[in-house]
CSV table of C-alpha atoms in Angstrom, one decimal:
chain,number,residue,atom,x,y,z
A,60,UNK,CA,56.5,-26.0,-38.9
A,61,UNK,CA,58.2,-29.3,-38.2
A,62,UNK,CA,61.4,-28.8,-36.2
A,63,UNK,CA,64.4,-29.9,-38.3
A,64,UNK,CA,67.2,-32.0,-36.7
A,65,UNK,CA,70.2,-30.1,-35.4
A,66,UNK,CA,72.6,-31.8,-37.9
A,67,UNK,CA,71.1,-29.6,-40.6
A,68,UNK,CA,72.6,-26.1,-40.7
A,69,UNK,CA,70.4,-23.7,-38.8
A,70,UNK,CA,70.7,-21.3,-41.7
A,71,UNK,CA,68.8,-23.7,-43.9
A,72,UNK,CA,65.8,-24.0,-41.6
A,73,UNK,CA,62.6,-22.2,-41.8
A,74,UNK,CA,62.3,-19.3,-39.5
A,75,UNK,CA,59.8,-20.8,-37.1
A,76,UNK,CA,58.3,-17.6,-35.8
A,77,UNK,CA,58.1,-16.0,-39.2
A,78,UNK,CA,56.5,-19.1,-40.6
A,79,UNK,CA,54.0,-19.3,-37.8
A,80,UNK,CA,53.1,-15.7,-38.4
A,81,UNK,CA,52.8,-16.4,-42.2
A,82,UNK,CA,50.5,-19.4,-41.6
A,83,UNK,CA,48.4,-17.5,-39.1
A,84,UNK,CA,47.9,-14.6,-41.5
A,85,UNK,CA,47.1,-17.1,-44.2
A,86,UNK,CA,44.4,-18.8,-42.1
A,87,UNK,CA,42.9,-15.4,-41.2
A,88,UNK,CA,42.8,-14.2,-44.7
A,89,UNK,CA,41.8,-17.5,-46.3
A,90,UNK,CA,39.9,-20.0,-44.1
A,91,UNK,CA,40.7,-22.7,-46.7
A,92,UNK,CA,44.4,-22.4,-45.8
A,93,UNK,CA,45.7,-20.4,-48.8
A,94,UNK,CA,48.9,-18.4,-48.2
A,95,UNK,CA,48.6,-14.6,-47.8
A,96,UNK,CA,48.9,-13.4,-51.3
A,97,UNK,CA,46.1,-10.9,-51.8
A,98,UNK,CA,44.2,-13.7,-53.5
A,99,UNK,CA,44.2,-17.5,-53.0
A,100,UNK,CA,45.4,-20.0,-55.6
A,101,UNK,CA,43.6,-19.9,-58.9
A,102,UNK,CA,42.6,-23.5,-58.4
A,103,UNK,CA,42.4,-25.8,-55.4
A,104,UNK,CA,43.3,-28.9,-57.5
A,105,UNK,CA,46.3,-30.4,-59.3
A,106,UNK,CA,46.9,-34.0,-60.3
A,107,UNK,CA,50.4,-35.1,-59.6
A,108,UNK,CA,51.9,-38.5,-60.7
A,109,UNK,CA,54.4,-40.5,-58.7
A,110,UNK,CA,56.3,-43.8,-59.2
A,111,UNK,CA,56.7,-46.1,-56.2
A,112,UNK,CA,60.2,-44.9,-55.4
A,113,UNK,CA,61.4,-43.4,-52.0
A,114,UNK,CA,62.3,-40.1,-53.7
A,115,UNK,CA,58.6,-39.4,-54.3
A,116,UNK,CA,58.2,-39.0,-50.5
A,117,UNK,CA,57.8,-35.2,-50.5
A,118,UNK,CA,54.7,-35.4,-52.6
A,119,UNK,CA,53.2,-38.2,-50.6
A,120,UNK,CA,54.0,-36.5,-47.3
A,121,UNK,CA,52.6,-33.2,-48.5
A,122,UNK,CA,49.3,-35.1,-49.2
A,123,UNK,CA,49.3,-37.2,-46.1
A,124,UNK,CA,50.2,-34.4,-43.7
A,125,UNK,CA,47.7,-32.0,-45.2
A,126,UNK,CA,50.3,-29.5,-46.5
A,127,UNK,CA,48.6,-29.0,-49.8
A,128,UNK,CA,45.5,-28.1,-48.0
A,129,UNK,CA,47.4,-25.8,-45.6
A,130,UNK,CA,48.5,-23.7,-48.6
A,131,UNK,CA,45.0,-23.5,-50.1
A,132,UNK,CA,45.0,-26.6,-52.4
A,133,UNK,CA,43.0,-29.3,-50.5
A,134,UNK,CA,42.0,-31.1,-53.8
A,135,UNK,CA,45.5,-32.0,-55.0
A,136,UNK,CA,45.7,-35.6,-56.0
A,137,UNK,CA,48.9,-37.7,-55.9
A,138,UNK,CA,48.3,-40.6,-58.3
A,139,UNK,CA,50.4,-43.7,-58.8
A,140,UNK,CA,51.9,-44.3,-62.3
A,141,UNK,CA,52.8,-47.7,-63.6
A,142,UNK,CA,56.0,-46.6,-65.3
A,143,UNK,CA,57.9,-43.5,-66.5
A,144,UNK,CA,56.3,-44.1,-70.0
A,145,UNK,CA,52.9,-43.9,-68.4
A,146,UNK,CA,53.9,-40.7,-66.6
A,147,UNK,CA,55.0,-39.2,-69.9
A,148,UNK,CA,51.7,-40.2,-71.6
A,149,UNK,CA,49.6,-38.9,-68.8
A,150,UNK,CA,51.5,-35.6,-68.8
A,151,UNK,CA,50.7,-35.2,-72.5
A,152,UNK,CA,47.0,-35.8,-71.8
A,153,UNK,CA,46.9,-33.4,-68.9
A,154,UNK,CA,44.3,-33.5,-66.2
A,155,UNK,CA,41.7,-32.2,-68.6
A,156,UNK,CA,42.2,-35.4,-70.6
A,157,UNK,CA,42.1,-37.6,-67.5
A,158,UNK,CA,45.9,-37.5,-67.2
A,159,UNK,CA,48.1,-35.5,-64.9
A,160,UNK,CA,49.4,-31.9,-64.5
A,161,UNK,CA,52.8,-32.7,-63.1
A,162,UNK,CA,54.8,-35.4,-61.5
A,163,UNK,CA,57.6,-36.8,-59.5
A,164,UNK,CA,59.9,-37.3,-62.5
A,165,UNK,CA,63.3,-38.3,-63.7
A,166,UNK,CA,65.1,-34.9,-64.1
A,167,UNK,CA,66.0,-35.3,-67.8
A,168,UNK,CA,62.4,-36.2,-68.7
A,169,UNK,CA,60.9,-32.6,-68.8
A,170,UNK,CA,63.7,-31.8,-71.3
A,171,UNK,CA,63.0,-34.9,-73.4
A,172,UNK,CA,59.3,-34.2,-73.4
A,173,UNK,CA,59.6,-30.5,-74.0
A,174,UNK,CA,61.7,-31.2,-77.2
A,175,UNK,CA,59.4,-34.0,-78.4
A,176,UNK,CA,62.2,-36.5,-78.2
A,177,UNK,CA,60.1,-39.1,-76.3
A,178,UNK,CA,56.6,-38.2,-77.3
A,179,UNK,CA,54.2,-39.6,-79.9
A,180,UNK,CA,55.0,-38.1,-83.3
A,181,UNK,CA,57.8,-36.1,-81.7
A,182,UNK,CA,55.2,-33.5,-80.6
A,183,UNK,CA,56.8,-31.2,-78.0
A,184,UNK,CA,55.0,-30.6,-74.8
A,185,UNK,CA,56.5,-27.6,-72.9
A,186,UNK,CA,57.3,-28.5,-69.3
A,187,UNK,CA,59.1,-26.9,-66.4
A,188,UNK,CA,61.1,-28.1,-63.4
A,189,UNK,CA,60.0,-26.4,-60.2
A,190,UNK,CA,62.1,-28.2,-57.6
A,191,UNK,CA,64.4,-31.1,-57.0
A,192,UNK,CA,62.9,-33.8,-54.9
A,193,UNK,CA,66.1,-35.4,-53.7
A,194,UNK,CA,69.9,-36.0,-53.9
A,195,UNK,CA,71.6,-39.4,-53.9
A,196,UNK,CA,70.7,-42.9,-53.0
A,197,UNK,CA,69.8,-44.7,-56.2
A,198,UNK,CA,71.8,-47.9,-56.7
A,199,UNK,CA,73.2,-50.4,-59.2
A,200,UNK,CA,72.4,-54.0,-58.3
A,201,UNK,CA,73.9,-57.2,-59.6
A,202,UNK,CA,72.3,-60.6,-59.7
A,203,UNK,CA,73.5,-63.3,-57.3
A,204,UNK,CA,75.0,-65.3,-60.3
A,205,UNK,CA,77.9,-62.8,-60.1
A,206,UNK,CA,78.3,-63.0,-56.3
A,207,UNK,CA,81.9,-64.5,-56.6
A,208,UNK,CA,83.0,-61.4,-58.6
A,209,UNK,CA,82.1,-59.0,-55.7
A,210,UNK,CA,81.4,-56.3,-58.2
A,211,UNK,CA,81.6,-52.7,-56.8
A,212,UNK,CA,82.4,-49.3,-58.3
A,213,UNK,CA,84.6,-50.9,-60.9
A,214,UNK,CA,82.2,-52.5,-63.4
A,215,UNK,CA,85.3,-53.9,-65.2
A,216,UNK,CA,84.9,-56.9,-62.9
A,217,UNK,CA,82.0,-57.9,-65.2
A,218,UNK,CA,83.8,-57.3,-68.5
A,219,UNK,CA,85.0,-60.9,-69.1
A,220,UNK,CA,81.8,-62.5,-67.9
A,221,UNK,CA,79.7,-60.2,-70.1
A,222,UNK,CA,82.0,-60.8,-73.1
A,223,UNK,CA,81.5,-64.6,-72.7
A,224,UNK,CA,77.7,-64.2,-72.6
A,225,UNK,CA,77.8,-62.1,-75.8
A,226,UNK,CA,80.1,-64.6,-77.6
A,227,UNK,CA,77.7,-67.4,-76.6
A,228,UNK,CA,74.8,-65.5,-78.3
A,229,UNK,CA,73.1,-64.4,-75.1
A,230,UNK,CA,74.2,-60.9,-74.3
A,231,UNK,CA,73.9,-59.8,-70.7
A,232,UNK,CA,70.8,-57.7,-70.0
A,233,UNK,CA,71.2,-54.5,-68.2
A,234,UNK,CA,68.0,-52.8,-67.0
A,235,UNK,CA,67.1,-49.2,-66.3
A,236,UNK,CA,63.8,-47.3,-66.1
A,237,UNK,CA,63.6,-44.9,-69.0
A,238,UNK,CA,65.9,-44.2,-72.0
A,239,UNK,CA,67.8,-41.0,-71.3
A,240,UNK,CA,66.6,-40.9,-67.7
A,241,UNK,CA,68.7,-40.7,-64.6
A,242,UNK,CA,69.0,-44.5,-64.0
A,243,UNK,CA,69.9,-45.0,-67.7
A,244,UNK,CA,72.7,-42.4,-67.3
A,245,UNK,CA,74.0,-43.8,-64.0
A,246,UNK,CA,74.4,-47.3,-65.3
A,247,UNK,CA,75.8,-46.1,-68.6
A,248,UNK,CA,78.4,-44.0,-66.8
A,249,UNK,CA,79.3,-46.9,-64.5
A,250,UNK,CA,79.6,-49.5,-67.3
A,251,UNK,CA,81.6,-47.2,-69.6
A,252,UNK,CA,84.0,-46.2,-66.8
A,253,UNK,CA,84.8,-49.9,-66.5
A,254,UNK,CA,85.3,-50.3,-70.3
A,255,UNK,CA,82.0,-51.9,-71.0
A,256,UNK,CA,80.1,-50.3,-73.9
A,257,UNK,CA,76.4,-50.1,-72.8
A,258,UNK,CA,75.2,-50.2,-76.4
A,259,UNK,CA,77.5,-52.8,-77.9
A,260,UNK,CA,78.7,-55.1,-75.1
A,261,UNK,CA,75.4,-55.7,-73.4
A,262,UNK,CA,71.7,-55.4,-74.1
A,263,UNK,CA,70.0,-52.4,-72.4
A,264,UNK,CA,66.4,-53.0,-71.5
A,265,UNK,CA,63.6,-50.8,-69.9
A,266,UNK,CA,61.9,-52.1,-66.8
A,267,UNK,CA,59.5,-50.1,-64.5
A,268,UNK,CA,61.0,-49.6,-61.0
A,269,UNK,CA,58.4,-51.8,-59.1
A,270,UNK,CA,59.1,-54.7,-61.5
A,271,UNK,CA,62.9,-54.8,-61.1
A,272,UNK,CA,63.1,-57.3,-58.2
A,273,UNK,CA,60.6,-59.7,-59.8
A,274,UNK,CA,62.5,-59.7,-63.1
A,275,UNK,CA,65.8,-60.3,-61.4
A,276,UNK,CA,64.3,-63.2,-59.5
A,277,UNK,CA,63.3,-65.0,-62.7
A,278,UNK,CA,66.6,-64.2,-64.4
A,279,UNK,CA,65.4,-61.6,-66.9
A,280,UNK,CA,68.4,-59.4,-66.3
A,281,UNK,CA,71.9,-59.5,-65.0
A,282,UNK,CA,72.1,-56.1,-63.3
A,283,UNK,CA,69.9,-53.0,-63.0
A,284,UNK,CA,69.9,-49.4,-61.8
A,285,UNK,CA,66.9,-48.0,-59.9
A,286,UNK,CA,65.9,-46.0,-56.9
A,287,UNK,CA,65.0,-47.4,-53.5
A,288,UNK,CA,63.3,-49.4,-52.0
A,289,UNK,CA,63.9,-51.9,-54.8
A,290,UNK,CA,67.7,-52.4,-54.3
A,291,UNK,CA,67.2,-53.0,-50.5
A,292,UNK,CA,64.3,-55.3,-51.2
A,293,UNK,CA,66.6,-57.3,-53.6
A,294,UNK,CA,69.1,-57.7,-50.9
A,295,UNK,CA,66.5,-58.7,-48.3
A,296,UNK,CA,65.2,-61.4,-50.6
A,297,UNK,CA,68.7,-62.7,-51.3
A,298,UNK,CA,68.4,-62.4,-55.0
A,299,UNK,CA,71.4,-60.1,-55.6
A,300,UNK,CA,73.5,-57.4,-54.1
A,301,UNK,CA,74.3,-53.7,-54.4
A,302,UNK,CA,77.4,-53.0,-56.5
A,303,UNK,CA,77.3,-49.2,-55.9
A,304,UNK,CA,75.3,-46.5,-54.4
A,305,UNK,CA,75.0,-43.8,-57.1
A,306,UNK,CA,76.3,-41.2,-54.6
A,307,UNK,CA,79.6,-43.2,-54.7
A,308,UNK,CA,79.7,-42.4,-58.5
A,309,UNK,CA,78.9,-38.7,-57.9
A,310,UNK,CA,78.5,-37.4,-54.3
A,311,UNK,CA,75.4,-35.3,-53.7
A,312,UNK,CA,74.1,-35.9,-57.2
A,313,UNK,CA,70.7,-34.6,-58.2
A,314,UNK,CA,68.0,-37.2,-58.9
A,315,UNK,CA,64.2,-36.7,-59.2
A,316,UNK,CA,62.4,-33.4,-59.8
A,317,UNK,CA,58.9,-31.9,-59.5
A,318,UNK,CA,58.0,-31.4,-63.1
A,319,UNK,CA,54.8,-29.6,-64.3
A,320,UNK,CA,53.2,-28.8,-67.6
A,321,UNK,CA,54.3,-25.3,-68.5
A,322,UNK,CA,50.7,-24.3,-69.5
A,323,UNK,CA,49.5,-25.3,-66.0
A,324,UNK,CA,52.2,-23.1,-64.4
A,325,UNK,CA,51.5,-20.2,-66.6
A,326,UNK,CA,47.7,-20.4,-66.0
A,327,UNK,CA,48.1,-20.9,-62.2
A,328,UNK,CA,51.0,-18.8,-60.8
A,329,UNK,CA,49.6,-18.6,-57.3
A,330,UNK,CA,48.7,-22.3,-57.2
A,331,UNK,CA,52.2,-23.1,-58.4
A,332,UNK,CA,53.6,-21.2,-55.5
A,333,UNK,CA,51.2,-23.0,-53.1
A,334,UNK,CA,52.3,-26.4,-54.5
A,335,UNK,CA,55.9,-25.5,-54.1
A,336,UNK,CA,55.5,-24.3,-50.5
A,337,UNK,CA,53.8,-27.5,-49.6
A,338,UNK,CA,56.4,-29.6,-51.2
A,339,UNK,CA,59.3,-27.6,-49.7
A,340,UNK,CA,57.8,-28.0,-46.2
A,341,UNK,CA,57.3,-31.7,-46.8
A,342,UNK,CA,60.9,-32.1,-48.0
A,343,UNK,CA,62.1,-30.7,-44.6
A,344,UNK,CA,59.9,-33.1,-42.7
A,345,UNK,CA,61.2,-36.0,-44.8
A,346,UNK,CA,64.8,-34.9,-44.1
A,347,UNK,CA,64.5,-35.0,-40.3
A,348,UNK,CA,66.1,-38.2,-39.1
A,349,UNK,CA,63.7,-38.6,-36.3
A,350,UNK,CA,60.9,-38.9,-38.9
A,351,UNK,CA,62.4,-41.7,-40.9
A,352,UNK,CA,60.5,-44.6,-39.3
A,353,UNK,CA,57.2,-42.8,-39.8
A,354,UNK,CA,58.2,-41.9,-43.3
A,355,UNK,CA,58.9,-45.5,-44.1
A,356,UNK,CA,55.5,-46.5,-42.7
A,357,UNK,CA,53.7,-43.8,-44.7
A,358,UNK,CA,55.2,-44.6,-48.1
A,359,UNK,CA,55.1,-48.3,-47.5
A,360,UNK,CA,51.3,-48.3,-47.1
A,361,UNK,CA,49.3,-50.3,-49.6
A,362,UNK,CA,47.9,-47.1,-51.1
A,363,UNK,CA,51.3,-45.9,-51.9
A,364,UNK,CA,54.2,-48.4,-52.4
A,365,UNK,CA,52.7,-51.6,-50.9
A,366,UNK,CA,56.1,-52.5,-49.6
A,367,UNK,CA,57.1,-53.6,-46.0
A,368,UNK,CA,58.7,-50.7,-44.1
A,369,UNK,CA,61.7,-52.9,-43.4
A,370,UNK,CA,62.6,-52.7,-47.1
A,371,UNK,CA,62.6,-48.9,-46.9
A,372,UNK,CA,63.7,-47.7,-43.5
A,373,UNK,CA,67.4,-48.8,-43.2
A,374,UNK,CA,68.7,-47.0,-46.3
A,375,UNK,CA,66.6,-43.9,-45.4
A,376,UNK,CA,68.8,-43.8,-42.3
A,377,UNK,CA,72.1,-44.4,-44.1
A,378,UNK,CA,72.3,-48.0,-42.9
A,379,UNK,CA,73.5,-50.0,-45.9
A,380,UNK,CA,73.8,-53.8,-46.2
A,381,UNK,CA,75.1,-54.2,-49.7
A,382,UNK,CA,74.3,-57.9,-49.6
A,383,UNK,CA,77.9,-59.0,-50.5
A,384,UNK,CA,79.5,-58.8,-47.1
A,385,UNK,CA,79.8,-55.0,-47.2
A,386,UNK,CA,77.9,-53.2,-44.4
A,387,UNK,CA,78.0,-49.5,-43.8
A,388,UNK,CA,76.1,-48.4,-40.7
A,389,UNK,CA,76.4,-44.6,-41.1
A,390,UNK,CA,76.7,-44.0,-44.8
A,391,UNK,CA,76.9,-40.3,-45.9
A,392,UNK,CA,75.2,-41.3,-49.1
A,393,UNK,CA,71.6,-41.7,-47.8
A,394,UNK,CA,68.8,-39.8,-49.6
A,395,UNK,CA,68.7,-36.1,-48.9
A,396,UNK,CA,65.4,-34.2,-49.3
A,397,UNK,CA,66.4,-30.8,-47.9
A,398,UNK,CA,70.0,-30.6,-46.5
A,399,UNK,CA,72.8,-29.6,-48.9
A,400,UNK,CA,70.3,-27.5,-50.9
A,401,UNK,CA,68.7,-30.8,-52.1
A,402,UNK,CA,65.4,-29.2,-53.0
A,403,UNK,CA,66.9,-26.4,-55.1
A,404,UNK,CA,67.1,-27.2,-58.9
A,405,UNK,CA,70.6,-26.1,-59.9
A,406,UNK,CA,70.8,-25.2,-63.5
A,407,UNK,CA,74.3,-26.7,-63.6
A,408,UNK,CA,72.9,-30.1,-62.7
A,409,UNK,CA,70.4,-30.0,-65.5
A,410,UNK,CA,73.3,-29.0,-67.8
A,411,UNK,CA,75.1,-32.3,-66.9
A,412,UNK,CA,72.1,-34.4,-67.6
A,413,UNK,CA,71.7,-32.8,-71.0
A,414,UNK,CA,75.4,-33.2,-71.7
A,415,UNK,CA,75.2,-36.9,-70.9
A,416,UNK,CA,72.1,-37.3,-73.1
A,417,UNK,CA,74.1,-35.7,-75.9
A,418,UNK,CA,76.9,-38.2,-75.1
A,419,UNK,CA,74.5,-41.1,-75.7
A,420,UNK,CA,72.7,-39.7,-78.8
A,421,UNK,CA,69.5,-38.7,-77.1
A,422,UNK,CA,70.1,-35.1,-78.1
A,423,UNK,CA,72.0,-33.6,-81.1
A,424,UNK,CA,75.5,-32.4,-80.4
A,425,UNK,CA,74.4,-28.9,-81.7
A,426,UNK,CA,71.8,-28.6,-79.0
A,427,UNK,CA,71.8,-25.1,-77.3
A,428,UNK,CA,71.9,-26.5,-73.8
A,429,UNK,CA,72.0,-23.2,-72.0
A,430,UNK,CA,68.9,-21.9,-73.8
A,431,UNK,CA,67.0,-25.1,-73.1
A,432,UNK,CA,67.9,-25.2,-69.4
A,433,UNK,CA,66.9,-21.5,-69.1
A,434,UNK,CA,63.5,-22.3,-70.5
A,435,UNK,CA,62.7,-25.5,-68.6
A,436,UNK,CA,64.4,-24.8,-65.2
A,437,UNK,CA,62.3,-22.4,-63.1
A,438,UNK,CA,64.5,-22.1,-60.1
A,439,UNK,CA,63.2,-18.5,-59.9
A,440,UNK,CA,59.8,-19.9,-58.8
A,441,UNK,CA,61.5,-22.1,-56.2
A,442,UNK,CA,63.2,-19.0,-54.8
A,443,UNK,CA,60.0,-17.1,-54.6
A,444,UNK,CA,58.3,-20.0,-52.7
A,445,UNK,CA,61.3,-20.5,-50.4
A,446,UNK,CA,61.5,-16.8,-49.5
A,447,UNK,CA,57.7,-16.7,-48.7
A,448,UNK,CA,58.3,-19.7,-46.4
A,449,UNK,CA,61.1,-17.8,-44.6
A,450,UNK,CA,64.0,-19.9,-45.9
A,451,UNK,CA,67.2,-17.8,-45.4
A,452,UNK,CA,69.9,-20.2,-46.7
A,453,UNK,CA,69.3,-19.7,-50.4
A,454,UNK,CA,71.9,-20.9,-52.9
A,455,UNK,CA,74.1,-18.0,-54.0
A,456,UNK,CA,74.3,-19.2,-57.6
A,457,UNK,CA,72.3,-21.3,-60.1
A,458,UNK,CA,75.5,-23.3,-60.6
A,459,UNK,CA,77.2,-25.6,-58.1
A,460,UNK,CA,80.4,-25.3,-60.1
A,461,UNK,CA,82.7,-28.1,-61.2
A,462,UNK,CA,81.7,-31.7,-60.3
A,463,UNK,CA,84.1,-34.6,-59.9
A,464,UNK,CA,83.1,-38.2,-60.5
A,465,UNK,CA,84.5,-41.4,-59.0
A,466,UNK,CA,86.7,-42.1,-62.0
A,467,UNK,CA,88.4,-38.7,-61.9
A,468,UNK,CA,86.3,-37.1,-64.7
A,469,UNK,CA,85.5,-33.5,-64.1
A,470,UNK,CA,82.4,-31.7,-65.4
A,471,UNK,CA,82.6,-27.9,-65.8
A,472,UNK,CA,79.1,-26.6,-66.6
A,473,UNK,CA,80.8,-23.7,-68.3
A,474,UNK,CA,82.6,-26.0,-70.7
A,475,UNK,CA,80.6,-29.2,-71.3
A,476,UNK,CA,82.5,-29.8,-74.5
A,477,UNK,CA,85.7,-30.4,-72.7
A,478,UNK,CA,83.9,-33.0,-70.5
A,479,UNK,CA,82.6,-34.8,-73.6
A,480,UNK,CA,86.0,-34.9,-75.1
A,481,UNK,CA,87.4,-36.5,-72.0
A,482,UNK,CA,85.1,-39.5,-72.3
A,483,UNK,CA,86.4,-42.6,-74.0
A,484,UNK,CA,83.0,-44.2,-74.8
A,485,UNK,CA,80.3,-42.0,-76.4
A,486,UNK,CA,77.5,-42.3,-78.9
A,487,UNK,CA,77.2,-38.7,-80.1
A,488,UNK,CA,75.0,-38.1,-83.0
């Protein structure tokens, strides 16, 4: 196993000796590399989608470093998707229909797909979340036309400018990556906290992550929310600046997940564990600060992101040039792949995403949130894989408890209704 840096709690590391013994036993029992399970994975193949975003790194590293093969699945494919809409459509097809079995995905999407909210003819496709891929480090970027406003966490600095654009018949365009997805919810929260109604005061548009910078360059949008490396690339090209790192809105917030078709997981329980073990090991490697330069080089390759590593590496290390004069050389808000239980899919986190999607009318107010989370969130499978790997620092609960946001709002997963009532701008159905 890769040695993890000392800044991560020793308790959260893999037990090196135990893991070595595990891998040795696996190789002896299964020359192909399957873990010692009495039988190898039911299949050696799965097709996983990814979007060119830094938080897809655990899947890419698991492939590049041979970790899928190590756990008996040498034929796993990690396939680039053009947009989150394409990811959804290919999940519906499944690999049997030349689509995909699972994906690096926006955490709310498996819920929206499972309930048929975003699928053709509203046909539900049961999905599960197996792991979280990262915490933190998305960003909200603003075009250079607003450089004089020096917009930050307080989006209210844009309120008058956006009101003038709307009055002139050309509403400001605010871009995110998928309706009801994480980036949509971050930018809506940020706008609403500053008194800007994301549905009435601006025009919200959908733009795939890799197209954000190009669209800002030609003036298609006024601000956007997306993951890295696109915010850093925007700054490096002098087209705009970072108003806020999303971790400044909610520290240690969940972001992407590993989502799979439920039928694939049900059919392939041992292969599911193998996938998880590979991804968990990859997450630890990605989290090691001494690997950040190599990580940037890997994901920046033409076959993955096709992005210069200089547009990736600094923010991976917590070195933030916001592009507006603000520079933070050791930000605590860099992307976490393993530390702080980043990989574990807390049910309380999923509860917040569903509550926000209720807020904005993506789900009905009467939705049984607890029942849906219990069905989609398979943290139990994460725990099984983690224990087999020798991970000892397991979360004590499926809830991280109350969460506090930058504007003082508090979310209690045991009382989502109170949170909804505290919000001044909502669009509840």
